[in-house]
GROMACS .gro file of C-alpha atoms in nm:
model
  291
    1UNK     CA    1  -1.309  -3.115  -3.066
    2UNK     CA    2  -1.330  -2.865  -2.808
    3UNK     CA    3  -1.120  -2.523  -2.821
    4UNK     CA    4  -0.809  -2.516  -2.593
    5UNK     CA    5  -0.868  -2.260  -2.345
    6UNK     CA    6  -0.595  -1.988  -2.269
    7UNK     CA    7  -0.546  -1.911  -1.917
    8UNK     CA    8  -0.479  -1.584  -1.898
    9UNK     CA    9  -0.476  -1.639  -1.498
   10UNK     CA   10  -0.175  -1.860  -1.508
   11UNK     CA   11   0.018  -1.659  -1.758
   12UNK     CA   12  -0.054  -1.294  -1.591
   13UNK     CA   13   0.103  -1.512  -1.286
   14UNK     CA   14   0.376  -1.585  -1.492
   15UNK     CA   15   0.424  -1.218  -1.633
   16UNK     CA   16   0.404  -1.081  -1.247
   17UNK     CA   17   0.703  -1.335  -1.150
   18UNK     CA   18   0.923  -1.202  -1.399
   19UNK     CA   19   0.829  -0.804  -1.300
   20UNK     CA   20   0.943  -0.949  -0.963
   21UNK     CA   21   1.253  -1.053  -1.013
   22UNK     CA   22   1.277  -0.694  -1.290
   23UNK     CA   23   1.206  -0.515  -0.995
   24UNK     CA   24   1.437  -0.705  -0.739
   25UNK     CA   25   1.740  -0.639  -0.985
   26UNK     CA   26   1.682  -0.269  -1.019
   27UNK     CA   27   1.665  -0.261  -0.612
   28UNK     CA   28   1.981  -0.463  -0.564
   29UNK     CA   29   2.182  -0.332  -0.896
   30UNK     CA   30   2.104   0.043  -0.920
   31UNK     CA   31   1.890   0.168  -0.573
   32UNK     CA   32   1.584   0.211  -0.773
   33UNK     CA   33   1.197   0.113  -0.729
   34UNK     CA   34   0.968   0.172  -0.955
   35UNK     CA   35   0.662   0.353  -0.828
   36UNK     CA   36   0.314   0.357  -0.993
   37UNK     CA   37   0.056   0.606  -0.873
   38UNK     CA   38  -0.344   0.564  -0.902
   39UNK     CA   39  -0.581   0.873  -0.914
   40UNK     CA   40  -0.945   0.769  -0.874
   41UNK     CA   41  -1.203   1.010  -0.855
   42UNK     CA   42  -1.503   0.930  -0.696
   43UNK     CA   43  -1.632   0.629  -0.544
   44UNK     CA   44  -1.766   0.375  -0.884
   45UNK     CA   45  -1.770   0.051  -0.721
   46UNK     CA   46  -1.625  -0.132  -0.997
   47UNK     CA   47  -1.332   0.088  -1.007
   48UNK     CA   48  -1.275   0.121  -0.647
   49UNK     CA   49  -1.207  -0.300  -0.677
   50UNK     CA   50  -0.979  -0.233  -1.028
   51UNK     CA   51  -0.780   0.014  -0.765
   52UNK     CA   52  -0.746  -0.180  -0.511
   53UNK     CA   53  -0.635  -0.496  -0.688
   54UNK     CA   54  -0.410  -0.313  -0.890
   55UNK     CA   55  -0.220  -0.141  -0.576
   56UNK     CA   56  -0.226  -0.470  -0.424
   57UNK     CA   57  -0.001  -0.676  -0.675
   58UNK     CA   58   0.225  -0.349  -0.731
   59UNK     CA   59   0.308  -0.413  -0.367
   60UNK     CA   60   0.356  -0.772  -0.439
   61UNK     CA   61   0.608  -0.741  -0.728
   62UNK     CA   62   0.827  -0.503  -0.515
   63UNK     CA   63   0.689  -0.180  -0.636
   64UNK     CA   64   0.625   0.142  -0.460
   65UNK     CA   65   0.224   0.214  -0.502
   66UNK     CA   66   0.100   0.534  -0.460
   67UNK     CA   67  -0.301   0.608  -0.446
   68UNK     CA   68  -0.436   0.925  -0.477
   69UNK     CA   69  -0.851   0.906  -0.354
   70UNK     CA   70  -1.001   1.221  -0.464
   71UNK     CA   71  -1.384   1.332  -0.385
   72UNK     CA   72  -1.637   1.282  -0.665
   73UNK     CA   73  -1.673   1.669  -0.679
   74UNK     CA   74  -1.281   1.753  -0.732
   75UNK     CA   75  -1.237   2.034  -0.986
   76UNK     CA   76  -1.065   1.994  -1.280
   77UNK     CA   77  -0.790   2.260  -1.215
   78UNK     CA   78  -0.711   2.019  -0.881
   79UNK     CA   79  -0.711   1.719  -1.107
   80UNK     CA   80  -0.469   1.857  -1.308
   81UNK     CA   81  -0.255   2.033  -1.063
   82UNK     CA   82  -0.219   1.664  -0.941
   83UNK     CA   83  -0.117   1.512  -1.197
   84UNK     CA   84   0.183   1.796  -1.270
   85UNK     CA   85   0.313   1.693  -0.901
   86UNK     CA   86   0.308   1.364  -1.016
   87UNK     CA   87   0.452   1.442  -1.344
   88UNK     CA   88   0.727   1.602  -1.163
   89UNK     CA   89   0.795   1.331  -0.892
   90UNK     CA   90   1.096   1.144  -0.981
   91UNK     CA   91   0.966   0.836  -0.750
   92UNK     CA   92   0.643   0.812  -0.974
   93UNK     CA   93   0.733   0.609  -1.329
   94UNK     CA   94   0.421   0.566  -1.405
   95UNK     CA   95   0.059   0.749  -1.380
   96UNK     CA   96  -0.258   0.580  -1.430
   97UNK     CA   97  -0.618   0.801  -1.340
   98UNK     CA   98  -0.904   0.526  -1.325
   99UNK     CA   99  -1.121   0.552  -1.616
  100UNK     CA  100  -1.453   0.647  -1.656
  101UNK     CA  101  -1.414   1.010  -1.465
  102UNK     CA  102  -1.697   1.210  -1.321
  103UNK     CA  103  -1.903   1.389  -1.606
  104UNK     CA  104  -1.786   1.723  -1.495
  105UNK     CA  105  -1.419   1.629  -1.581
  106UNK     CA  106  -1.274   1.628  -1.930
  107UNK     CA  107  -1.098   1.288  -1.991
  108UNK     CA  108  -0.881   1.371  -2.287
  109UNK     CA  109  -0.750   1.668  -2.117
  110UNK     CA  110  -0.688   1.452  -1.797
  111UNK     CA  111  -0.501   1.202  -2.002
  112UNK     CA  112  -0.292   1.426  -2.187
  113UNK     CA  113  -0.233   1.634  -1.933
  114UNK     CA  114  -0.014   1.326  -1.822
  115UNK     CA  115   0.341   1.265  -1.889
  116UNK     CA  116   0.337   1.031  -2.235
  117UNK     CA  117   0.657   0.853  -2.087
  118UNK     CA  118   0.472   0.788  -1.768
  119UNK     CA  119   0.132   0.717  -1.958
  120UNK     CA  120   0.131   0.379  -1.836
  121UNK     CA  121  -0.236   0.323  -1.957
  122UNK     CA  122  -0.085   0.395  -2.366
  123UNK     CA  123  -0.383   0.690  -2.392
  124UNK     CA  124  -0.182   0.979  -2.402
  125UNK     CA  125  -0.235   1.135  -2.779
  126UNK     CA  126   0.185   1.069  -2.815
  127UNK     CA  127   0.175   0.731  -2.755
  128UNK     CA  128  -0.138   0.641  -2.983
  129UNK     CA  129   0.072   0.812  -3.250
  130UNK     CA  130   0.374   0.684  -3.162
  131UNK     CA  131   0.215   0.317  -3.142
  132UNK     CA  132   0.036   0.436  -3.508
  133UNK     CA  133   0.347   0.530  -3.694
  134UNK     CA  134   0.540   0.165  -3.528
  135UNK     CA  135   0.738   0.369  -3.306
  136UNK     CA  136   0.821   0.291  -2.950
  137UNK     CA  137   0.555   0.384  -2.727
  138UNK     CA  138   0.330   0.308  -2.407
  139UNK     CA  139   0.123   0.020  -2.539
  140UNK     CA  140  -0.236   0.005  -2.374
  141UNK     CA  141  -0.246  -0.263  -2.108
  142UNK     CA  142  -0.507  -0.464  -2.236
  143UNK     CA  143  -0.452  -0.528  -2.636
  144UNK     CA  144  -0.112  -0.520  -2.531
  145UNK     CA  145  -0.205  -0.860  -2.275
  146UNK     CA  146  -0.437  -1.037  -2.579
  147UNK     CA  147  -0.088  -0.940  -2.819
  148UNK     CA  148   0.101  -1.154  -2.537
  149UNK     CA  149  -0.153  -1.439  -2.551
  150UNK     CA  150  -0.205  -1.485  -2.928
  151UNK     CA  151   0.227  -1.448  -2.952
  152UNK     CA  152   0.231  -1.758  -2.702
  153UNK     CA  153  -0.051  -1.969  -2.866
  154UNK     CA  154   0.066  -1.910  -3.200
  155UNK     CA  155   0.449  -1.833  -3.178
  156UNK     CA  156   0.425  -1.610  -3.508
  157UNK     CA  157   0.125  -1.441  -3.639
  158UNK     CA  158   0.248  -1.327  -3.997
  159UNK     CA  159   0.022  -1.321  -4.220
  160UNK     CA  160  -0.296  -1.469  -4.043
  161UNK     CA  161  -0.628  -1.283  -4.083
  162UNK     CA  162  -0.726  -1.144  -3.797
  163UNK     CA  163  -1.060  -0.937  -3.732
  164UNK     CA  164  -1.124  -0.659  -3.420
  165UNK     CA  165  -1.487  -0.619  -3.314
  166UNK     CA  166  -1.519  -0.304  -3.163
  167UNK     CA  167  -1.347   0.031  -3.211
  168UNK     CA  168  -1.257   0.218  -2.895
  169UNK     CA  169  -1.000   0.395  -2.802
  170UNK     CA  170  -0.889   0.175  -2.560
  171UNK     CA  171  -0.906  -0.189  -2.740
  172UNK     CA  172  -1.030  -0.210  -3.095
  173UNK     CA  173  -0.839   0.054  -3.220
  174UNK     CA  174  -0.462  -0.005  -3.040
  175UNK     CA  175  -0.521  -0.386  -3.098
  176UNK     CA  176  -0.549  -0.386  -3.474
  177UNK     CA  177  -0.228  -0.130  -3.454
  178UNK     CA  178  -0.038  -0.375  -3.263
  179UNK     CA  179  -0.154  -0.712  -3.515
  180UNK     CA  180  -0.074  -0.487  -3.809
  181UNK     CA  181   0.302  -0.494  -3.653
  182UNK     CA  182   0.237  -0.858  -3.581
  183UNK     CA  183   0.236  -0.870  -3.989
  184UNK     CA  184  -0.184  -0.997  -3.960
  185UNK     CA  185  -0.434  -0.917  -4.223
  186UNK     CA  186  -0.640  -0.657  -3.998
  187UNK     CA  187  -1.049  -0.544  -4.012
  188UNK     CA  188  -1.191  -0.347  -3.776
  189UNK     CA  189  -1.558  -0.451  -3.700
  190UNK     CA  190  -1.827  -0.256  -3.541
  191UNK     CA  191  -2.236  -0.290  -3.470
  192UNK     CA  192  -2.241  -0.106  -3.793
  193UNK     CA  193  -2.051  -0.341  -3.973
  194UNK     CA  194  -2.228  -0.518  -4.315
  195UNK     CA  195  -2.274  -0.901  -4.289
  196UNK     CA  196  -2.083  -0.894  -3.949
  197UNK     CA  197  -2.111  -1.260  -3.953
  198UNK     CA  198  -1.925  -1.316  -4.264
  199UNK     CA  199  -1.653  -1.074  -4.219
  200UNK     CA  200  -1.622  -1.258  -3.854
  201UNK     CA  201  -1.604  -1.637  -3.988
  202UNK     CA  202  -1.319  -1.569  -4.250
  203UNK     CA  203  -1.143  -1.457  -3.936
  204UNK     CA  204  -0.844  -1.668  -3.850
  205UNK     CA  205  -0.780  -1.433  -3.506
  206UNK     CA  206  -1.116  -1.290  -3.360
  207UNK     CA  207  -1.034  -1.044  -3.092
  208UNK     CA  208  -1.390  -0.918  -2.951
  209UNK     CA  209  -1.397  -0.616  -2.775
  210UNK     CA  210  -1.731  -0.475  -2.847
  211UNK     CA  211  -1.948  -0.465  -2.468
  212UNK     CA  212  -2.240  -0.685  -2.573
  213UNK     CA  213  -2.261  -0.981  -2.389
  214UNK     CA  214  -2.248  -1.307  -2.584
  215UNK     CA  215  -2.275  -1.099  -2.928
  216UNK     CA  216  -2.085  -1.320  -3.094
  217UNK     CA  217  -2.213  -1.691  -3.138
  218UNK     CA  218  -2.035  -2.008  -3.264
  219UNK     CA  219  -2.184  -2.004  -3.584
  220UNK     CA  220  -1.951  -1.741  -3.672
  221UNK     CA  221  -1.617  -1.866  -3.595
  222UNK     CA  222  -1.380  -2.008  -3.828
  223UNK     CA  223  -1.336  -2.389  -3.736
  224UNK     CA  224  -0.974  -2.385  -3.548
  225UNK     CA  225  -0.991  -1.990  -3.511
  226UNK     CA  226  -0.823  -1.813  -3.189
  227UNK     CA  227  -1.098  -1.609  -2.991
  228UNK     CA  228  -0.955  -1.353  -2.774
  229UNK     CA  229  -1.239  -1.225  -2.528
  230UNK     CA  230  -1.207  -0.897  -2.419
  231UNK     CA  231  -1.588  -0.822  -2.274
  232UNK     CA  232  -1.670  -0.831  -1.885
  233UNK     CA  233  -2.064  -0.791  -1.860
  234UNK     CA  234  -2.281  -0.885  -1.583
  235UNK     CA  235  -2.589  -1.038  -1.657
  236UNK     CA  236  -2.851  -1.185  -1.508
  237UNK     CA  237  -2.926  -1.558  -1.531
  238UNK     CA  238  -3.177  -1.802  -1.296
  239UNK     CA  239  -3.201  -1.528  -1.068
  240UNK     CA  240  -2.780  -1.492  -1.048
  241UNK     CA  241  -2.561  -1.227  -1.118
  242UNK     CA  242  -2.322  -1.401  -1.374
  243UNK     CA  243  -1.989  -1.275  -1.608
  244UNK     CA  244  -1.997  -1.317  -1.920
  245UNK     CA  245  -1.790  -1.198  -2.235
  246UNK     CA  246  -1.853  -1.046  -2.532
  247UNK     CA  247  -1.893  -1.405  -2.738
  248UNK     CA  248  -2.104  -1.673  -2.647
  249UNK     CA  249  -1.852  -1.910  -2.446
  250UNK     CA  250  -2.004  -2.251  -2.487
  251UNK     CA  251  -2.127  -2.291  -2.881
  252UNK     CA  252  -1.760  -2.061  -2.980
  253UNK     CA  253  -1.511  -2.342  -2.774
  254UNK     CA  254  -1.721  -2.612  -2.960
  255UNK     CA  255  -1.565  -2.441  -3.303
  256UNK     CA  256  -1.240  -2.250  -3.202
  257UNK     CA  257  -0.901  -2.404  -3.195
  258UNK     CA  258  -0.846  -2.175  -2.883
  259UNK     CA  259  -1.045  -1.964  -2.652
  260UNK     CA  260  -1.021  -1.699  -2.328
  261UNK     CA  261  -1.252  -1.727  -2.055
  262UNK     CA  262  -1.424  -1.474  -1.924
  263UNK     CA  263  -1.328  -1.441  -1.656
  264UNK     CA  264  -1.005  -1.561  -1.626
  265UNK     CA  265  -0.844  -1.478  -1.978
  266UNK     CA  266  -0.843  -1.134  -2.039
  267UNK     CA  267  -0.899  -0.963  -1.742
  268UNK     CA  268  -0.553  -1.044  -1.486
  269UNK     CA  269  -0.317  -0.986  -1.864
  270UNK     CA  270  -0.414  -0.596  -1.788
  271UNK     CA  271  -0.278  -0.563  -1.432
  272UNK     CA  272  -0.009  -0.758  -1.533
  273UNK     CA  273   0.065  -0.593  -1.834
  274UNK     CA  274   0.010  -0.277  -1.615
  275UNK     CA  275   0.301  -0.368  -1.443
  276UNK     CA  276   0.498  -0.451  -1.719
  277UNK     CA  277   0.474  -0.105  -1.852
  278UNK     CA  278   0.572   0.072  -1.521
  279UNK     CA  279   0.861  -0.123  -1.505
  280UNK     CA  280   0.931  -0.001  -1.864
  281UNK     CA  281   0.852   0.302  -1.755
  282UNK     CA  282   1.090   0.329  -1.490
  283UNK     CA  283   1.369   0.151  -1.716
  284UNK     CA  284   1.380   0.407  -1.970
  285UNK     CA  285   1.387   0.687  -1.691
  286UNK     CA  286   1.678   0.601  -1.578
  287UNK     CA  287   1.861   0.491  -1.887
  288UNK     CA  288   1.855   0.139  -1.819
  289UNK     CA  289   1.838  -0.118  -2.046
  290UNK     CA  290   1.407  -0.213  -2.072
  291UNK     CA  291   1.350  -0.645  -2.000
   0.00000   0.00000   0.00000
């Protein structure tokens, strides 16, 4: 029986509606729009198109969008000079800079240099512990969207065992904080990780986040497990450029009970869920109470 597939398209459409109307409220209740400003530094295609798309749908759900294009070159002290405007500007709720930086520039300064109650992105060193210790926090966009999936697949995830390949930062490491809160048995898995396979196919959740295209094959799945997809690698196949994810889509939605695309799962529940945390953002600024 093949897996039923998650569309994270349709519900990231669903999430923006609801920001929408947020958003149209504030305006009409209390004079306020939530604004969310965009550093990027430099001119990496790929981010240049995560920019643009993201300043795109702020402007569609009724926020103010702010973009801040800075040369490739930019010192750090101008970086960070910046960001305190931004910091300080009481039309700004939220503050992402576009990840990965020039080589020059030191990311976890740039990051914490940020506001933690405008740290949209969750990566401010406050809201990891906050988010740690089960206190109210930023929650990074992306484990934050798969949390959102798995909750609407699976209404209640107490007590299901659920195992996180790959340990950044940015996914593994917030997304087994946030299914620890969801009451799941949590591993973390990594490259390094002894009889990967096995630790994999007890898995009733398998959230893979590790940046190896089609690592993960069907033979490890738990019959009726949820696979959450969190890879976007381009490969090349019959002389195409193709996306693929991080598990091998075909033989894994022969054994899962339910699967994400790639693309199409993942990928539009981080905008959306980018939105979503502005919106927060900008609720808790002003004392309101948060949707």
């Amino acid at each position: 029986m093949a897996a039923t597939v998650i569309d994270g398209k349709a519900f990231a459409a669903r999430i923006r509606g609801q920001v929408a109307e947020h958003v149209a409220e504030l305006k009409a209740g209390h004079g306020i729009t939530p604004g969310l400003a965009v550093v990027l530094v430099g001119e990496d295609p790929a981010s240049q198109v995560y920019v643009r798309s993201k300043g795109k749908q702020t402007v569609e759900v009724g926020m103010n969008s702010y973009e801040h294009k800075l040369d490739a070159d930019t010192s750090e002290a101008d970086l960070l000079a910046l960001i305190d405007r931004l910091n300080g500007d009481p039309d700004v709720h939220g503050i992402l800079v576009q990840l990965p930086l020039p080589g020059h520039l030191d990311e976890d300064l740039v990051i914490n240099a940020i506001d933690p109650a405008k740290d949209v992105d969750g990566f401010h060193i406050s809201n990891v512990g906050l988010l740690g210790t089960g206190q109210k926090s930023m929650v990074p966009c992306t484990p934050l969207g798969c949390l959102m999936m798995l909750r609407d697949h699976h209404g209640s995830l107490s007590g299901m065992d659920a195992v996180v390949i790959g340990r950044s930062n940015i996914v593994g490491k917030p997304m087994a904080q946030l299914l620890l809160g969801d009451s799941c048995t949590v591993t973390i898995a990594h490259s390094r990780t002894k009889d990967l396979a096995e630790v994999v196919r007890r898995a009733d959740i398998v959230v893979a986040a590790v940046g190896r295209p089609e690592m993960v094959p069907g033979d490890w799945i738990k019959p009726g497990a949820t696979v959450i997809d969190v890879g976007i690698n381009r490969i090349e196949r019959d002389g195409k450029t193709k996306l693929v994810g991080d598990v091998h889509y075909d033989s894994c939605a022969e054994v899962a009970g339910a699967i994400t695309p790639v693309p199409g799962g993942v990928g539009p529940m981080t905008i959306a869920c980018l939105l979503a945390n502005t919106l927060t953002a900008c609720t808790r600024a002003n004392k309101l109470t948060e949707p």
